[in-house]
PDB file of C-alpha atoms in Angstrom:
ATOM      1  CA  MET A  12     103.831  87.879 127.436  1.00  0.00           C
ATOM      2  CA  SER A  13     102.533  89.696 124.351  1.00  0.00           C
ATOM      3  CA  GLU A  14      99.885  88.200 122.144  1.00  0.00           C
ATOM      4  CA  THR A  15     100.744  87.605 118.483  1.00  0.00           C
ATOM      5  CA  LEU A  16      98.282  89.287 116.141  1.00  0.00           C
ATOM      6  CA  SER A  17      96.631  87.263 113.393  1.00  0.00           C
ATOM      7  CA  PHE A  18      97.097  88.078 109.723  1.00  0.00           C
ATOM      8  CA  ALA A  19      93.589  89.606 109.601  1.00  0.00           C
ATOM      9  CA  GLU A  20      94.302  91.803 112.636  1.00  0.00           C
ATOM     10  CA  LEU A  21      97.616  92.938 111.187  1.00  0.00           C
ATOM     11  CA  LEU A  22      95.926  93.681 107.857  1.00  0.00           C
ATOM     12  CA  ARG A  23      93.205  95.742 109.555  1.00  0.00           C
ATOM     13  CA  ASN A  24      95.969  97.701 111.323  1.00  0.00           C
ATOM     14  CA  GLN A  25      97.736  98.153 108.004  1.00  0.00           C
ATOM     15  CA  VAL A  26      94.611  99.686 106.471  1.00  0.00           C
ATOM     16  CA  ARG A  27      94.841 102.424 109.114  1.00  0.00           C
ATOM     17  CA  ALA A  28      98.585 102.772 108.495  1.00  0.00           C
ATOM     18  CA  GLY A  29      97.994 103.036 104.740  1.00  0.00           C
ATOM     19  CA  LEU A  30      95.350 105.725 105.125  1.00  0.00           C
ATOM     20  CA  THR A  31      97.656 107.589 107.508  1.00  0.00           C
ATOM     21  CA  ALA A  32     100.476 107.307 104.945  1.00  0.00           C
ATOM     22  CA  ALA A  33      98.150 108.721 102.275  1.00  0.00           C
ATOM     23  CA  HIS A  34      97.468 111.734 104.481  1.00  0.00           C
ATOM     24  CA  GLN A  35     101.163 112.074 105.343  1.00  0.00           C
ATOM     25  CA  TYR A  36     102.038 112.268 101.659  1.00  0.00           C
ATOM     26  CA  LEU A  37      99.186 114.744 101.165  1.00  0.00           C
ATOM     27  CA  ALA A  38     100.578 116.937 103.963  1.00  0.00           C
ATOM     28  CA  ALA A  39     104.047 116.774 102.378  1.00  0.00           C
ATOM     29  CA  ALA A  40     102.588 117.646  98.961  1.00  0.00           C
ATOM     30  CA  VAL A  41     100.914 120.727 100.408  1.00  0.00           C
ATOM     31  CA  TYR A  42     104.220 121.666 102.068  1.00  0.00           C
ATOM     32  CA  PHE A  43     106.015 121.368  98.698  1.00  0.00           C
ATOM     33  CA  ASP A  44     103.278 123.346  96.952  1.00  0.00           C
ATOM     34  CA  ALA A  45     103.624 126.107  99.556  1.00  0.00           C
ATOM     35  CA  GLN A  46     107.388 126.138  98.861  1.00  0.00           C
ATOM     36  CA  ASP A  47     106.706 126.575  95.113  1.00  0.00           C
ATOM     37  CA  LEU A  48     108.163 123.158  94.316  1.00  0.00           C
ATOM     38  CA  PRO A  49     105.542 121.806  91.897  1.00  0.00           C
ATOM     39  CA  GLU A  50     107.450 118.680  90.819  1.00  0.00           C
ATOM     40  CA  LEU A  51     108.094 117.514  94.381  1.00  0.00           C
ATOM     41  CA  ALA A  52     104.457 118.338  95.138  1.00  0.00           C
ATOM     42  CA  ALA A  53     103.268 116.300  92.152  1.00  0.00           C
ATOM     43  CA  GLN A  54     105.385 113.322  93.226  1.00  0.00           C
ATOM     44  CA  THR A  55     103.960 113.375  96.742  1.00  0.00           C
ATOM     45  CA  TYR A  56     100.363 113.991  95.623  1.00  0.00           C
ATOM     46  CA  ALA A  57     100.728 110.902  93.422  1.00  0.00           C
ATOM     47  CA  ARG A  58     102.141 108.883  96.328  1.00  0.00           C
ATOM     48  CA  SER A  59      99.224 110.028  98.485  1.00  0.00           C
ATOM     49  CA  THR A  60      96.811 108.635  95.912  1.00  0.00           C
ATOM     50  CA  ALA A  61      98.840 105.414  95.624  1.00  0.00           C
ATOM     51  CA  ASN A  62      98.853 104.865  99.391  1.00  0.00           C
ATOM     52  CA  HIS A  63      95.116 105.452  99.557  1.00  0.00           C
ATOM     53  CA  GLY A  64      94.746 102.861  96.810  1.00  0.00           C
ATOM     54  CA  HIS A  65      96.890 100.376  98.727  1.00  0.00           C
ATOM     55  CA  ALA A  66      94.664 100.739 101.789  1.00  0.00           C
ATOM     56  CA  MET A  67      91.553 100.295  99.654  1.00  0.00           C
ATOM     57  CA  ARG A  68      93.020  97.118  98.121  1.00  0.00           C
ATOM     58  CA  MET A  69      93.424  95.763 101.635  1.00  0.00           C
ATOM     59  CA  VAL A  70      89.850  96.748 102.491  1.00  0.00           C
ATOM     60  CA  GLN A  71      88.593  94.887  99.401  1.00  0.00           C
ATOM     61  CA  TYR A  72      90.610  91.810 100.317  1.00  0.00           C
ATOM     62  CA  LEU A  73      89.101  91.776 103.807  1.00  0.00           C
ATOM     63  CA  LEU A  74      85.612  92.241 102.355  1.00  0.00           C
ATOM     64  CA  ASP A  75      86.209  89.441  99.845  1.00  0.00           C
ATOM     65  CA  ARG A  76      87.368  87.126 102.628  1.00  0.00           C
ATOM     66  CA  ASP A  77      84.332  88.070 104.767  1.00  0.00           C
ATOM     67  CA  VAL A  78      86.598  89.457 107.509  1.00  0.00           C
ATOM     68  CA  PRO A  79      85.109  92.291 109.583  1.00  0.00           C
ATOM     69  CA  ILE A  80      86.623  95.700 108.828  1.00  0.00           C
ATOM     70  CA  SER A  81      85.826  99.181 110.067  1.00  0.00           C
ATOM     71  CA  ILE A  82      87.519 102.426 109.197  1.00  0.00           C
ATOM     72  CA  GLY A  83      88.611 104.492 112.177  1.00  0.00           C
ATOM     73  CA  GLY A  84      90.891 107.417 112.864  1.00  0.00           C
ATOM     74  CA  LEU A  85      94.321 108.081 111.486  1.00  0.00           C
ATOM     75  CA  GLY A  86      97.728 108.105 113.102  1.00  0.00           C
ATOM     76  CA  GLU A  87      99.708 111.302 113.558  1.00  0.00           C
ATOM     77  CA  VAL A  88     100.452 113.263 110.381  1.00  0.00           C
ATOM     78  CA  ARG A  89     103.333 115.726 110.234  1.00  0.00           C
ATOM     79  CA  SER A  90     102.796 118.835 108.111  1.00  0.00           C
ATOM     80  CA  GLU A  91     105.822 121.000 108.920  1.00  0.00           C
ATOM     81  CA  PHE A  92     109.400 120.305 107.882  1.00  0.00           C
ATOM     82  CA  ASP A  93     112.696 122.149 108.251  1.00  0.00           C
ATOM     83  CA  SER A  94     113.506 121.764 104.553  1.00  0.00           C
ATOM     84  CA  PRO A  95     112.483 119.846 101.437  1.00  0.00           C
ATOM     85  CA  ARG A  96     115.326 117.440 102.164  1.00  0.00           C
ATOM     86  CA  ALA A  97     114.002 116.866 105.699  1.00  0.00           C
ATOM     87  CA  ALA A  98     110.543 116.152 104.274  1.00  0.00           C
ATOM     88  CA  ILE A  99     111.867 113.550 101.838  1.00  0.00           C
ATOM     89  CA  ALA A 100     114.092 111.976 104.509  1.00  0.00           C
ATOM     90  CA  PHE A 101     111.047 111.708 106.793  1.00  0.00           C
ATOM     91  CA  LEU A 102     108.954 110.113 104.033  1.00  0.00           C
ATOM     92  CA  LEU A 103     111.749 107.663 103.207  1.00  0.00           C
ATOM     93  CA  GLU A 104     111.883 106.580 106.849  1.00  0.00           C
ATOM     94  CA  ARG A 105     108.089 106.112 106.811  1.00  0.00           C
ATOM     95  CA  GLU A 106     108.458 103.895 103.708  1.00  0.00           C
ATOM     96  CA  ARG A 107     111.049 101.790 105.519  1.00  0.00           C
ATOM     97  CA  VAL A 108     108.645 101.352 108.445  1.00  0.00           C
ATOM     98  CA  THR A 109     105.904 100.369 106.006  1.00  0.00           C
ATOM     99  CA  THR A 110     108.246  97.804 104.433  1.00  0.00           C
ATOM    100  CA  THR A 111     108.777  96.238 107.865  1.00  0.00           C
ATOM    101  CA  GLN A 112     104.999  96.144 108.420  1.00  0.00           C
ATOM    102  CA  ILE A 113     104.288  94.597 105.008  1.00  0.00           C
ATOM    103  CA  SER A 114     107.027  92.009 105.570  1.00  0.00           C
ATOM    104  CA  ALA A 115     105.473  91.128 108.941  1.00  0.00           C
ATOM    105  CA  LEU A 116     102.105  90.687 107.220  1.00  0.00           C
ATOM    106  CA  ALA A 117     103.606  88.324 104.647  1.00  0.00           C
ATOM    107  CA  ALA A 118     105.367  86.385 107.408  1.00  0.00           C
ATOM    108  CA  ALA A 119     102.160  86.126 109.463  1.00  0.00           C
ATOM    109  CA  ALA A 120     100.272  84.741 106.481  1.00  0.00           C
ATOM    110  CA  ARG A 121     103.038  82.220 105.794  1.00  0.00           C
ATOM    111  CA  GLU A 122     103.325  81.130 109.432  1.00  0.00           C
ATOM    112  CA  THR A 123      99.604  80.335 109.580  1.00  0.00           C
ATOM    113  CA  ASN A 124      99.500  78.646 106.158  1.00  0.00           C
ATOM    114  CA  ASP A 125      97.192  81.384 104.867  1.00  0.00           C
ATOM    115  CA  PHE A 126      98.225  80.889 101.254  1.00  0.00           C
ATOM    116  CA  LEU A 127      95.673  83.375  99.939  1.00  0.00           C
ATOM    117  CA  GLY A 128      96.956  86.021 102.339  1.00  0.00           C
ATOM    118  CA  GLU A 129     100.561  85.272 101.466  1.00  0.00           C
ATOM    119  CA  GLN A 130      99.854  85.521  97.745  1.00  0.00           C
ATOM    120  CA  PHE A 131      97.943  88.782  98.294  1.00  0.00           C
ATOM    121  CA  MET A 132     100.929  90.309 100.128  1.00  0.00           C
ATOM    122  CA  GLN A 133     103.384  89.548  97.300  1.00  0.00           C
ATOM    123  CA  TRP A 134     102.166  92.518  95.271  1.00  0.00           C
ATOM    124  CA  PHE A 135     102.628  94.855  98.252  1.00  0.00           C
ATOM    125  CA  LEU A 136     106.169  93.586  98.853  1.00  0.00           C
ATOM    126  CA  GLY A 137     107.054  94.534  95.271  1.00  0.00           C
ATOM    127  CA  GLU A 138     105.425  97.928  95.714  1.00  0.00           C
ATOM    128  CA  GLN A 139     107.542  98.566  98.801  1.00  0.00           C
ATOM    129  CA  VAL A 140     110.739  97.838  96.897  1.00  0.00           C
ATOM    130  CA  ASP A 141     109.669 100.429  94.305  1.00  0.00           C
ATOM    131  CA  ASP A 142     108.530 102.953  96.931  1.00  0.00           C
ATOM    132  CA  VAL A 143     111.740 102.801  98.976  1.00  0.00           C
ATOM    133  CA  ALA A 144     113.845 102.984  95.806  1.00  0.00           C
ATOM    134  CA  GLY A 145     111.891 106.009  94.556  1.00  0.00           C
ATOM    135  CA  MET A 146     112.204 107.912  97.822  1.00  0.00           C
ATOM    136  CA  THR A 147     115.897 106.985  98.064  1.00  0.00           C
ATOM    137  CA  THR A 148     116.424 108.432  94.581  1.00  0.00           C
ATOM    138  CA  LEU A 149     114.696 111.671  95.559  1.00  0.00           C
ATOM    139  CA  LEU A 150     116.806 111.977  98.699  1.00  0.00           C
ATOM    140  CA  THR A 151     120.000 111.260  96.745  1.00  0.00           C
ATOM    141  CA  VAL A 152     119.119 113.910  94.163  1.00  0.00           C
ATOM    142  CA  LEU A 153     118.354 116.431  96.899  1.00  0.00           C
ATOM    143  CA  ASP A 154     121.716 115.686  98.508  1.00  0.00           C
ATOM    144  CA  ARG A 155     123.590 116.128  95.219  1.00  0.00           C
ATOM    145  CA  GLN A 156     121.975 119.381  94.152  1.00  0.00           C
ATOM    146  CA  GLU A 157     122.459 122.714  95.860  1.00  0.00           C
ATOM    147  CA  ASN A 158     119.764 124.368  93.778  1.00  0.00           C
ATOM    148  CA  LEU A 159     116.172 123.168  94.198  1.00  0.00           C
ATOM    149  CA  PHE A 160     115.471 124.258  90.623  1.00  0.00           C
ATOM    150  CA  ASP A 161     117.861 121.497  89.504  1.00  0.00           C
ATOM    151  CA  VAL A 162     115.993 118.978  91.673  1.00  0.00           C
ATOM    152  CA  GLU A 163     112.700 120.078  90.132  1.00  0.00           C
ATOM    153  CA  GLU A 164     114.198 119.763  86.652  1.00  0.00           C
ATOM    154  CA  PHE A 165     115.492 116.251  87.402  1.00  0.00           C
ATOM    155  CA  ILE A 166     112.053 115.160  88.614  1.00  0.00           C
ATOM    156  CA  ARG A 167     110.331 116.716  85.591  1.00  0.00           C
ATOM    157  CA  ARG A 168     112.820 115.095  83.206  1.00  0.00           C
ATOM    158  CA  GLU A 169     113.322 111.689  84.827  1.00  0.00           C
ATOM    159  CA  LEU A 170     110.364 110.891  87.070  1.00  0.00           C
ATOM    160  CA  SER A 171     107.316 112.599  85.567  1.00  0.00           C
ATOM    161  CA  GLY A 172     105.273 111.667  82.583  1.00  0.00           C
ATOM    162  CA  THR A 173     104.210 108.167  81.774  1.00  0.00           C
ATOM    163  CA  VAL A 174     101.821 106.449  84.123  1.00  0.00           C
ATOM    164  CA  ARG A 175     102.063 102.695  84.106  1.00  0.00           C
ATOM    165  CA  VAL A 176      98.962 100.607  84.554  1.00  0.00           C
ATOM    166  CA  ASP A 177      99.617  97.578  86.743  1.00  0.00           C
ATOM    167  CA  THR A 178      97.215  94.872  85.646  1.00  0.00           C
ATOM    168  CA  THR A 179      98.488  92.597  88.440  1.00  0.00           C
ATOM    169  CA  ALA A 180      97.353  94.964  91.226  1.00  0.00           C
ATOM    170  CA  PRO A 181      94.652  93.644  93.557  1.00  0.00           C
ATOM    171  CA  ARG A 182      91.231  95.237  93.145  1.00  0.00           C
ATOM    172  CA  MET A 183      90.411  98.320  95.238  1.00  0.00           C
ATOM    173  CA  ALA A 184      87.271  98.693  97.302  1.00  0.00           C
ATOM    174  CA  GLY A 185      85.002 101.158  95.538  1.00  0.00           C
ATOM    175  CA  ALA A 186      86.651 100.686  92.142  1.00  0.00           C
ATOM    176  CA  ASN A 187      84.766  99.305  89.192  1.00  0.00           C
TER     177      ASN A 187
END
């Protein structure tokens, strides 16, 4: 019989998963840079930073709730891919796994009547919708285009540029 993890335990595990995801996106960005695909690299560098920020938001929440937290090692990070399409497909699958993990966190908070935890997870659920949609778009564009230059142009034209500031985002540990 397996033991059900508490919301706090799941959240601590998710911090590790988020930091691993940040490094996975970093590894993919370096792969894209080495392939001379600057727009794909820029997208994945930005997602690396975003995932690091997500983990740091979780750290701050645990600190604010006076829940013990320690930062340990990372999970496995893949740095080699057969193609740019394979890299994006891999990252999309990782986002789907993260969505399952975030949903489990929200469910754990709800099941234990941890209303603060449940409310905290709402922002992350919305982020996962955006993250899966964004990676799905990239994969779709890669599948439609035979020329990677056209993919790069699409990203530059449609996905680059304005940075939105989300004033509803939870505070990050280490941020002012």
